[in-house]
PDB file of C-alpha atoms and ligand atoms in Angstrom:
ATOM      1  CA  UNK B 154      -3.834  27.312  33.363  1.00 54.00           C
ATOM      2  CA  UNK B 155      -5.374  23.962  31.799  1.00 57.00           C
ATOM      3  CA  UNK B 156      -7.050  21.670  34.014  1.00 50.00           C
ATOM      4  CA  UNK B 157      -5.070  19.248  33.099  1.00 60.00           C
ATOM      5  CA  UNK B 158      -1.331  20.560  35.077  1.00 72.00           C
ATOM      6  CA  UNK B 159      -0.742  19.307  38.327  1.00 70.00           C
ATOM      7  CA  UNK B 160       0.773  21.628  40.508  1.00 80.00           C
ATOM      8  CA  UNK B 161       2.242  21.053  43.634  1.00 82.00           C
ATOM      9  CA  UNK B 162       1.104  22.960  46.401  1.00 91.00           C
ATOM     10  CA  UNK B 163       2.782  26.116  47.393  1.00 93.00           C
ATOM     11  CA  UNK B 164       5.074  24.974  50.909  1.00 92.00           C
ATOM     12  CA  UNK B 165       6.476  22.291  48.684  1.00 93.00           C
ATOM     13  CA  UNK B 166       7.377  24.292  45.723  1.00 95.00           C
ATOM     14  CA  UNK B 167       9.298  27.193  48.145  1.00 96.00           C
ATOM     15  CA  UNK B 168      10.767  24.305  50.058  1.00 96.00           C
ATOM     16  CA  UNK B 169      11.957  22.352  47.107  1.00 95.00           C
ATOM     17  CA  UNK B 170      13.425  25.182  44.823  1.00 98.00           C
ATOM     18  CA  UNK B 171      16.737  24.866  44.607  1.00 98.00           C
ATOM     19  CA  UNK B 172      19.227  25.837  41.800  1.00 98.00           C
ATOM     20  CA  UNK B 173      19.742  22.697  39.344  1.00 98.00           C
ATOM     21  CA  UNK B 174      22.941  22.690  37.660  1.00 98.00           C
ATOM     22  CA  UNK B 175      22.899  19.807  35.914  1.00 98.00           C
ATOM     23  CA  UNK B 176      20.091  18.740  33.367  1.00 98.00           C
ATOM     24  CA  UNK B 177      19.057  15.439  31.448  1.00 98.00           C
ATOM     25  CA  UNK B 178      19.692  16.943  28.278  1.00 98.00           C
ATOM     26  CA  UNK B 179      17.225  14.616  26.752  1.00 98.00           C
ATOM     27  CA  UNK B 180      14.152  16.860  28.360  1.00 98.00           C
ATOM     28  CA  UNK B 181      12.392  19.495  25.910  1.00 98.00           C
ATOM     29  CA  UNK B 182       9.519  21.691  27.235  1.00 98.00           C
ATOM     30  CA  UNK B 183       6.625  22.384  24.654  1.00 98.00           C
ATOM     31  CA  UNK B 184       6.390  26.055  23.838  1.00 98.00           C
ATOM     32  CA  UNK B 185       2.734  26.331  24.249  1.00 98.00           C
ATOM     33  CA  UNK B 186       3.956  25.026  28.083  1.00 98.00           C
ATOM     34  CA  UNK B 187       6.856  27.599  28.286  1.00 98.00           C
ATOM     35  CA  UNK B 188       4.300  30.505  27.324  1.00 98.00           C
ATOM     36  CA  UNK B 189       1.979  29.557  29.887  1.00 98.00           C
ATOM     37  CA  UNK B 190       5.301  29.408  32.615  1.00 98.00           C
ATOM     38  CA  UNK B 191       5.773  32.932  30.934  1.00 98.00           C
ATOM     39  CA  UNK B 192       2.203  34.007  31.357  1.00 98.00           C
ATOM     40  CA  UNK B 193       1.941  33.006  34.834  1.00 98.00           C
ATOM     41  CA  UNK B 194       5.427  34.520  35.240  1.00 98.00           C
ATOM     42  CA  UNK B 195       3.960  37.564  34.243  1.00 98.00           C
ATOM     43  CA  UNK B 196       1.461  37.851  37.003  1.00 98.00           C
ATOM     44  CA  UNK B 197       3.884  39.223  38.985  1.00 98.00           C
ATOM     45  CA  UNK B 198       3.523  43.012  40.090  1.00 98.00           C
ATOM     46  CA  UNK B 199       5.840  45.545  38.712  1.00 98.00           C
ATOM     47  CA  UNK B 200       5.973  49.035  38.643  1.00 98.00           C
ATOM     48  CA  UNK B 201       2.630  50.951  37.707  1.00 97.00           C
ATOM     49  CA  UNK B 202       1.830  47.599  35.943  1.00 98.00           C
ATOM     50  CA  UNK B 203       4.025  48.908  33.216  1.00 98.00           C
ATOM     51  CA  UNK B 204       5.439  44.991  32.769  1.00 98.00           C
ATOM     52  CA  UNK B 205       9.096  46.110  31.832  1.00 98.00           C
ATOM     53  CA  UNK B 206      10.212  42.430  31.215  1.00 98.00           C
ATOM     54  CA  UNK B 207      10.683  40.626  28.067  1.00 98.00           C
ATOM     55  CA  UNK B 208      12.084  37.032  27.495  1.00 99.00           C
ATOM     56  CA  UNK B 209      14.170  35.976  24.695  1.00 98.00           C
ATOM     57  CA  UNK B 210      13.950  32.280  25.160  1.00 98.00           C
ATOM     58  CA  UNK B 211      16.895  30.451  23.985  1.00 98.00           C
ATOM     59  CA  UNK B 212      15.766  26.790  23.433  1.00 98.00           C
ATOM     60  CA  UNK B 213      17.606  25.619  19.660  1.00 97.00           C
ATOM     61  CA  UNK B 214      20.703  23.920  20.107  1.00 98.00           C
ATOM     62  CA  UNK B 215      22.894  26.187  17.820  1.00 98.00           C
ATOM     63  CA  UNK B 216      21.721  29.817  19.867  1.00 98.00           C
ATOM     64  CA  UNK B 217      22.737  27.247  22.999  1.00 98.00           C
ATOM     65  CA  UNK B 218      26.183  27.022  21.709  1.00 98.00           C
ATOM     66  CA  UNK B 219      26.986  30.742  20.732  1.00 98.00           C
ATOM     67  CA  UNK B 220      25.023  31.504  24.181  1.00 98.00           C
ATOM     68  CA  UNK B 221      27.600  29.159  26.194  1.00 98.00           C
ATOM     69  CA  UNK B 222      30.996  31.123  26.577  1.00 98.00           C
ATOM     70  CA  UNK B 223      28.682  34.261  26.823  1.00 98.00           C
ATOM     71  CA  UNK B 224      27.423  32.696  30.213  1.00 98.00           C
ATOM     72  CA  UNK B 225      31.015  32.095  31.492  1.00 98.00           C
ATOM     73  CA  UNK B 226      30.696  28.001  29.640  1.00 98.00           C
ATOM     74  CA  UNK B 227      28.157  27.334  32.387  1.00 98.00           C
ATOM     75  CA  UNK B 228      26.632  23.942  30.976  1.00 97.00           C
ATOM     76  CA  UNK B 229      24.113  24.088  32.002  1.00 98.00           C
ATOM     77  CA  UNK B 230      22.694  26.670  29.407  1.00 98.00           C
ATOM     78  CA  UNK B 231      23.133  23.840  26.423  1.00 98.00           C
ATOM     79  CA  UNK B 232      21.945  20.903  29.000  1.00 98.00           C
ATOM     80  CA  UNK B 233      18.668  22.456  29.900  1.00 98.00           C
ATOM     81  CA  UNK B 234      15.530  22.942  28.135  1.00 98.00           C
ATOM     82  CA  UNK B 235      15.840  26.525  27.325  1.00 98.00           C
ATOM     83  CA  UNK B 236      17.361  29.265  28.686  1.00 98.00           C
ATOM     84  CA  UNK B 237      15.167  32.478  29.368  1.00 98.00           C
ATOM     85  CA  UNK B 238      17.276  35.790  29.138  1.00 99.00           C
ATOM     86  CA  UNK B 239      15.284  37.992  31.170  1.00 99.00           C
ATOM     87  CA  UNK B 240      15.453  41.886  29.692  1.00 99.00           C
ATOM     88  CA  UNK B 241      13.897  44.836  31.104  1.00 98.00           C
ATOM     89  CA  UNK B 242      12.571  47.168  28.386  1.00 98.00           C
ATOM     90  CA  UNK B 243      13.592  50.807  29.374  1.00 98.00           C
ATOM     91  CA  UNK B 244      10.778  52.129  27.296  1.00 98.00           C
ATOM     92  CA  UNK B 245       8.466  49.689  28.485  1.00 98.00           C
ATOM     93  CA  UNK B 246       6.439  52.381  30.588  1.00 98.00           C
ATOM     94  CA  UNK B 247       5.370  53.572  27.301  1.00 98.00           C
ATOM     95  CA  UNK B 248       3.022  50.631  26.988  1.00 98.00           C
ATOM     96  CA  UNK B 249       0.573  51.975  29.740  1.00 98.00           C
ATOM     97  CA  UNK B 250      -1.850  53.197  27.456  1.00 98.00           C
ATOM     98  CA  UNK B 251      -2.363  49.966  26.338  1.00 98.00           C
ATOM     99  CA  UNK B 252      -2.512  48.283  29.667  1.00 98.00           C
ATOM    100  CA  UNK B 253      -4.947  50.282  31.182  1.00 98.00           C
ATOM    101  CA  UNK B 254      -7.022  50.053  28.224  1.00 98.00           C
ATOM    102  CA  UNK B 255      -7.439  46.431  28.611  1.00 98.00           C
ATOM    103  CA  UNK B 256      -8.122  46.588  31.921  1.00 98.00           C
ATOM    104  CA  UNK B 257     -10.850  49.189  30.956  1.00 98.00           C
ATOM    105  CA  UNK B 258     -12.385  46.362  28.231  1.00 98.00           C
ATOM    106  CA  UNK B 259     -11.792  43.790  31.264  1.00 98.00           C
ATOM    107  CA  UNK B 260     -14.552  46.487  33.675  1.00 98.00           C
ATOM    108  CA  UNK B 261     -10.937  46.645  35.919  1.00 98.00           C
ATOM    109  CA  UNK B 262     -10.509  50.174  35.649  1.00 96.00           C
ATOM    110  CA  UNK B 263     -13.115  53.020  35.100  1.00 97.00           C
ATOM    111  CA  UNK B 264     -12.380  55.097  31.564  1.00 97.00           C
ATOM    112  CA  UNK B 265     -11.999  58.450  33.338  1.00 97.00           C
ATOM    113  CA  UNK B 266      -9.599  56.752  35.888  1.00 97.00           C
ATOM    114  CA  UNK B 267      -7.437  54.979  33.309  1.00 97.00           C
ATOM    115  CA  UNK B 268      -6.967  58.234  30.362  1.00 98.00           C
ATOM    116  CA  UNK B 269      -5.723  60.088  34.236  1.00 97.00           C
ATOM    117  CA  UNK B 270      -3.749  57.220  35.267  1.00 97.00           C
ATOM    118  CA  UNK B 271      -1.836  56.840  31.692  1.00 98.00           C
ATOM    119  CA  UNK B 272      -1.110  60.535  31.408  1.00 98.00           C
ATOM    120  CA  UNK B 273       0.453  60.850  34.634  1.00 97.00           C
ATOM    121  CA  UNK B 274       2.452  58.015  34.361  1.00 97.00           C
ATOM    122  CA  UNK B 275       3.568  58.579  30.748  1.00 98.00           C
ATOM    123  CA  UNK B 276       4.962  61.959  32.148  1.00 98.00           C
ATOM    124  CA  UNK B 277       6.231  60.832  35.511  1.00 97.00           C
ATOM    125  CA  UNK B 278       8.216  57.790  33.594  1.00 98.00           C
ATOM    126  CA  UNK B 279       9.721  60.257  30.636  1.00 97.00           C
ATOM    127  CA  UNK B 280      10.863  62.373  33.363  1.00 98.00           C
ATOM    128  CA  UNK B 281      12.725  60.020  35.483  1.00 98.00           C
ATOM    129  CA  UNK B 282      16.674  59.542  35.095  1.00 97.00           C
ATOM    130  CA  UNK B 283      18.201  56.540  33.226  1.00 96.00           C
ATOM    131  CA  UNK B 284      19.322  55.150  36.488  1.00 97.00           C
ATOM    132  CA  UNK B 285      16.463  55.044  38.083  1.00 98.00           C
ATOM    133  CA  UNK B 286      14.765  53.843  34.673  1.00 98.00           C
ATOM    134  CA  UNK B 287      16.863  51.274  35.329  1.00 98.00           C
ATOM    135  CA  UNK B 288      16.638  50.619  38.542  1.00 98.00           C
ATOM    136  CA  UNK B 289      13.032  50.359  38.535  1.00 98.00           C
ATOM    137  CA  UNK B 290      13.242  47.843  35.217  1.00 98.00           C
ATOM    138  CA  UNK B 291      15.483  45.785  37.145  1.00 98.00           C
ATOM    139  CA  UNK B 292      13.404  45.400  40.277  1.00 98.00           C
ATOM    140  CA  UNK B 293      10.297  44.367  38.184  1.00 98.00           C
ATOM    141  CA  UNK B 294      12.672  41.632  36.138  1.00 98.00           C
ATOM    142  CA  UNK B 295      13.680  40.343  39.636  1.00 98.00           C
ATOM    143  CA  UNK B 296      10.389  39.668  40.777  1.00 98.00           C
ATOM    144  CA  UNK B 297       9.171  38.127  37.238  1.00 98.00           C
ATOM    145  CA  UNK B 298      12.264  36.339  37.314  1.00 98.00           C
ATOM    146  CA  UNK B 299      11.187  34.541  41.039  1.00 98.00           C
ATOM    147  CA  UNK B 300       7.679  34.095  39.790  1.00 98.00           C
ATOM    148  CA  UNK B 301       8.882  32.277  36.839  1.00 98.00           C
ATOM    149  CA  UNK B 302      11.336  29.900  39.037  1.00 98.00           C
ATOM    150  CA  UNK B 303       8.378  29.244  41.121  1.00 98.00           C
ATOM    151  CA  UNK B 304       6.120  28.450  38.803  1.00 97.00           C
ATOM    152  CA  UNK B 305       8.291  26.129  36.343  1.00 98.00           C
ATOM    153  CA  UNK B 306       9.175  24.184  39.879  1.00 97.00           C
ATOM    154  CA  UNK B 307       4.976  24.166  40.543  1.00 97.00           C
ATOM    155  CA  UNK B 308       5.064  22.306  37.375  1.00 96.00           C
ATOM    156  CA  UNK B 309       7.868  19.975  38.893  1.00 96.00           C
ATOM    157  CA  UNK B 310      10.643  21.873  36.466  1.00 98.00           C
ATOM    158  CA  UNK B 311      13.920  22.812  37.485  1.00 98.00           C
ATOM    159  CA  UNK B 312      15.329  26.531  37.454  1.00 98.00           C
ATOM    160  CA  UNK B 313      18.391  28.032  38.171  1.00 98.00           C
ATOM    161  CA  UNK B 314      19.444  32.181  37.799  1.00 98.00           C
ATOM    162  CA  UNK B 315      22.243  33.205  36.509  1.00 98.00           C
ATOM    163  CA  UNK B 316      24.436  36.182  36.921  1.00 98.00           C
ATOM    164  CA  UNK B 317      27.230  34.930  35.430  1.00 98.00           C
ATOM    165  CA  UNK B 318      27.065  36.159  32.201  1.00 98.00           C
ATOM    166  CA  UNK B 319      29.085  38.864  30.195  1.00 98.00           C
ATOM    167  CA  UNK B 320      25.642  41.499  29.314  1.00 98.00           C
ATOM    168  CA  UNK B 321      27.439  43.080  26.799  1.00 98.00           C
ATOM    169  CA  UNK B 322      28.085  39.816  24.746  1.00 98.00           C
ATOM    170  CA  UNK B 323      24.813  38.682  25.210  1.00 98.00           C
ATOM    171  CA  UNK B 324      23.827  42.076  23.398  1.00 98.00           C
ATOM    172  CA  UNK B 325      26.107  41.667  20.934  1.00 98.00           C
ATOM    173  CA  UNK B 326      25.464  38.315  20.023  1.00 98.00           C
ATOM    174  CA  UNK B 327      21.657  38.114  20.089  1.00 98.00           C
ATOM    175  CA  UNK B 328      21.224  41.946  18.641  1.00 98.00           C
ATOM    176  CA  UNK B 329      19.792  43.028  21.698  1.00 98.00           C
ATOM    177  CA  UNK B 330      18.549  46.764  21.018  1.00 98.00           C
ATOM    178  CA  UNK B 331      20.141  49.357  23.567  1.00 97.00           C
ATOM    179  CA  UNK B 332      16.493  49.537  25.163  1.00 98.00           C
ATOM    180  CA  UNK B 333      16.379  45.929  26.872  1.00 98.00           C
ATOM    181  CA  UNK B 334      18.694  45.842  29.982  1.00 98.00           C
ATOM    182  CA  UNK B 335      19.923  41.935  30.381  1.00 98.00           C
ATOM    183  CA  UNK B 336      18.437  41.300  33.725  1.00 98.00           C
ATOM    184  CA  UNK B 337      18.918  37.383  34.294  1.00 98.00           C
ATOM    185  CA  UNK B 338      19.555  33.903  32.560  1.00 98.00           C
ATOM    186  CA  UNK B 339      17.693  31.100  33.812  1.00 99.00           C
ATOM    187  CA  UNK B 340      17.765  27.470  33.142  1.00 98.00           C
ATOM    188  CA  UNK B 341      15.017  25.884  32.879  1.00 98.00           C
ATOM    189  CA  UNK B 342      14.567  21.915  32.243  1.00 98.00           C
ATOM    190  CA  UNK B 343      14.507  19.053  34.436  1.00 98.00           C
ATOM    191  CA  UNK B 344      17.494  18.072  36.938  1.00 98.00           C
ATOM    192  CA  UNK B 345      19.842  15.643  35.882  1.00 98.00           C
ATOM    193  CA  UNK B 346      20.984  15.513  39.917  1.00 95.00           C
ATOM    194  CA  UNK B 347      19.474  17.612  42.168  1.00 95.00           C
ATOM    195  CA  UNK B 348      20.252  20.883  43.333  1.00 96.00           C
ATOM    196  CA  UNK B 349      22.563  21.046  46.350  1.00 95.00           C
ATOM    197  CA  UNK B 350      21.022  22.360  49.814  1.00 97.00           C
ATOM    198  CA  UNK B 351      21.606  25.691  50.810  1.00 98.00           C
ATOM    199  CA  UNK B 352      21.784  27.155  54.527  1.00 98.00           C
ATOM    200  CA  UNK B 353      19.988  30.681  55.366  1.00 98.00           C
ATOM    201  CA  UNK B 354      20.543  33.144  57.950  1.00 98.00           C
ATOM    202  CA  UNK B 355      18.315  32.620  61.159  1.00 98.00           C
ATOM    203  CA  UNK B 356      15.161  35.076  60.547  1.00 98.00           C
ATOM    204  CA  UNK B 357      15.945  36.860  63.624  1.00 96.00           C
ATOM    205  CA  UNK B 358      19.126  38.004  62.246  1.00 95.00           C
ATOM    206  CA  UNK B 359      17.580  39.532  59.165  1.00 97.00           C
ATOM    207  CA  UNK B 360      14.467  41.050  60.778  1.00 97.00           C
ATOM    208  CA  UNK B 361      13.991  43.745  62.528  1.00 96.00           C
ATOM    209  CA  UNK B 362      10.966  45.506  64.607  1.00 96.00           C
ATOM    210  CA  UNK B 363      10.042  48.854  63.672  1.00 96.00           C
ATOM    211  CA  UNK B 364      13.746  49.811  64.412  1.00 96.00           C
ATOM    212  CA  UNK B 365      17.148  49.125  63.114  1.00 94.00           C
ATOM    213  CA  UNK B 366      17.875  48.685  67.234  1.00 88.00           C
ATOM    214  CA  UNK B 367      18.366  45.220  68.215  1.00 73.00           C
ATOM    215  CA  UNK B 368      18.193  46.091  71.807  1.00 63.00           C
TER     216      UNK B 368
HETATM  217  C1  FMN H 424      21.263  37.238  40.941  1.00 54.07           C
HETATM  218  C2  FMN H 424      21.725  35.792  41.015  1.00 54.07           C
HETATM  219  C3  FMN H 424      22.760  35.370  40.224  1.00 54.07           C
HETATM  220  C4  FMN H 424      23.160  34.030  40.255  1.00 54.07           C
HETATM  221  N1  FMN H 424      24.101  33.615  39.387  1.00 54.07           N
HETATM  222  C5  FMN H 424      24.404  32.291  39.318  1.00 54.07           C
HETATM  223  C6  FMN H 424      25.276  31.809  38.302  1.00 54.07           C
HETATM  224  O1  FMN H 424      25.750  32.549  37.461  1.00 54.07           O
HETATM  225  N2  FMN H 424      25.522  30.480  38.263  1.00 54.07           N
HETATM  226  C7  FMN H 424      24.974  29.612  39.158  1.00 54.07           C
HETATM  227  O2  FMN H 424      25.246  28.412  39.052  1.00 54.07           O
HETATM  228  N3  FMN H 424      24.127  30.045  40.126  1.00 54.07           N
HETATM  229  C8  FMN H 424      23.822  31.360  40.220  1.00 54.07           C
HETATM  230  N4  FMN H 424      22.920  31.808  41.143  1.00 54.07           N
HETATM  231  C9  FMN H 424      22.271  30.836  42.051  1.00 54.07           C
HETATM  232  C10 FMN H 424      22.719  31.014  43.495  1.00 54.07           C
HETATM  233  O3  FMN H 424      24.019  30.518  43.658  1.00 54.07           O
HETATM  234  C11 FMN H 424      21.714  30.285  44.389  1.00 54.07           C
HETATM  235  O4  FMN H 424      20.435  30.858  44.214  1.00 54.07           O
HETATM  236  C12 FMN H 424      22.085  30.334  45.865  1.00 54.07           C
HETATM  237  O5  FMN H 424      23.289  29.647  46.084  1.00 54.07           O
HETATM  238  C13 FMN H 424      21.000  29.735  46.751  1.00 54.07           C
HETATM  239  O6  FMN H 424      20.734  28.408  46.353  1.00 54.07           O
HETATM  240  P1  FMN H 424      19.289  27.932  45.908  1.00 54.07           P
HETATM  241  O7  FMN H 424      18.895  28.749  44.690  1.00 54.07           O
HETATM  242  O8  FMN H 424      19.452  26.489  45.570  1.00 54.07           O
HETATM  243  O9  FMN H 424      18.345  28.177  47.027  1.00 54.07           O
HETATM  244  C14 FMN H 424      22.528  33.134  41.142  1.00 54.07           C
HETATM  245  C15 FMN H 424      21.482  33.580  41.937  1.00 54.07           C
HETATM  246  C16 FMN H 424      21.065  34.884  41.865  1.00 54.07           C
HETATM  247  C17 FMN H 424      19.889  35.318  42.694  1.00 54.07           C
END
């Protein structure tokens, strides 16, 4: 990161996230600043370290239009910034090789362990069913997806994910190869008003002990 972004520190970021549906349309975001969002984004962990996600960043007004009814005439996809469509590559595994090699350059990874680590992964992947291809491509989009939300908030940005979009559509209209699952949409810009509050469950609800048995 350049030592020139202030970030705010991690308590406030969690703390303040919170889904922004209306933007000040007026607000662009640099590319060179959404690549480094991306980058850090991409520190996330993911299966392997295979790195199945890939962003098709949607920040000109006219792909903001034809991307509009496709995400249910949400608004907020032509108020924001950009819009990142979050994919999961389904052949993404295959990039291993490649990965481990540069953490071999990087003195990460010993040779010997890498060429072992590549070959069993390369098989285990091309042996696994679509769904849980998918699955797993899914997962690692999810977390990227968080890590992304976090870190354009760190950089006082505003986020929100979307769901509410028809995948198929999106495929259609942005000639998405059959490879790269549509994961997530997310806004990205700055808020307009801010996002609404939103209750959670008490942790001791959610959490349990070492057994499903709450007594
Ligand atoms: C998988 C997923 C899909 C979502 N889809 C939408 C959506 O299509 N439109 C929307 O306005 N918010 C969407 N949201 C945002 C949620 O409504 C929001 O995260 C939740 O209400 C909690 O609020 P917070 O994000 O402000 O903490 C989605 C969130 C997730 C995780």
């Amino acid at each position: 990161m350049p030592a020139t972004v202030q970030t705010k520190d991690y308590g406030t970021v969690v703390r303040e996230r919170h889904s922004v549906r209306h933007y000040d349309p007026s607000v662009t975001i640099p590319r060179d600043e959404l690549k480094e969002m991306l980058a850090e984004a991409s520190l996330a962990p993911s299966s392997s370290n295979t790195q199945t996600w890939r962003f098709l960043v949607i920040d000109d007004p006219e792909a903001k239009q034809r991307l509009l009814p496709i995400a249910n005439n949400q608004k907020q996809v032509v108020e924001a910034a950009a819009t990142i469509a979050v994919l999961g590559d389904l052949n993404g595994y295959k990039e291993i090789g490649r990965i481990n090699d540069m953490a071999v350059k990087a003195g990460y990874m010993p040779e010997d362990f890498a060429k072992q680590f590549t070959e069993n992964s390369l098989k285990l992947y091309a042996s696994l069913p679509p769904e849980k291809m998918r699955s797993i491509v899914q997962i690692d989009g999810g977390l990227v997806s968080m890590q992304f939300m976090l870190t354009a908030k760190s950089r006082g940005y505003d986020t929100v994910p979307m769901g509410g979009f028809n995948p198929q559509k999106l495929v259609e209209e942005f000639s998405i190869p059959d490879h790269l699952v549509p994961i997530m949409l997310i806004a990205v810009g700055k808020a307009a008003t801010p996002g609404r509050l939103t209750a959670r469950l008490p942790i001791d609800d959610i959490t349990f002990w070492n057994s499903l048995n709450k007594s």
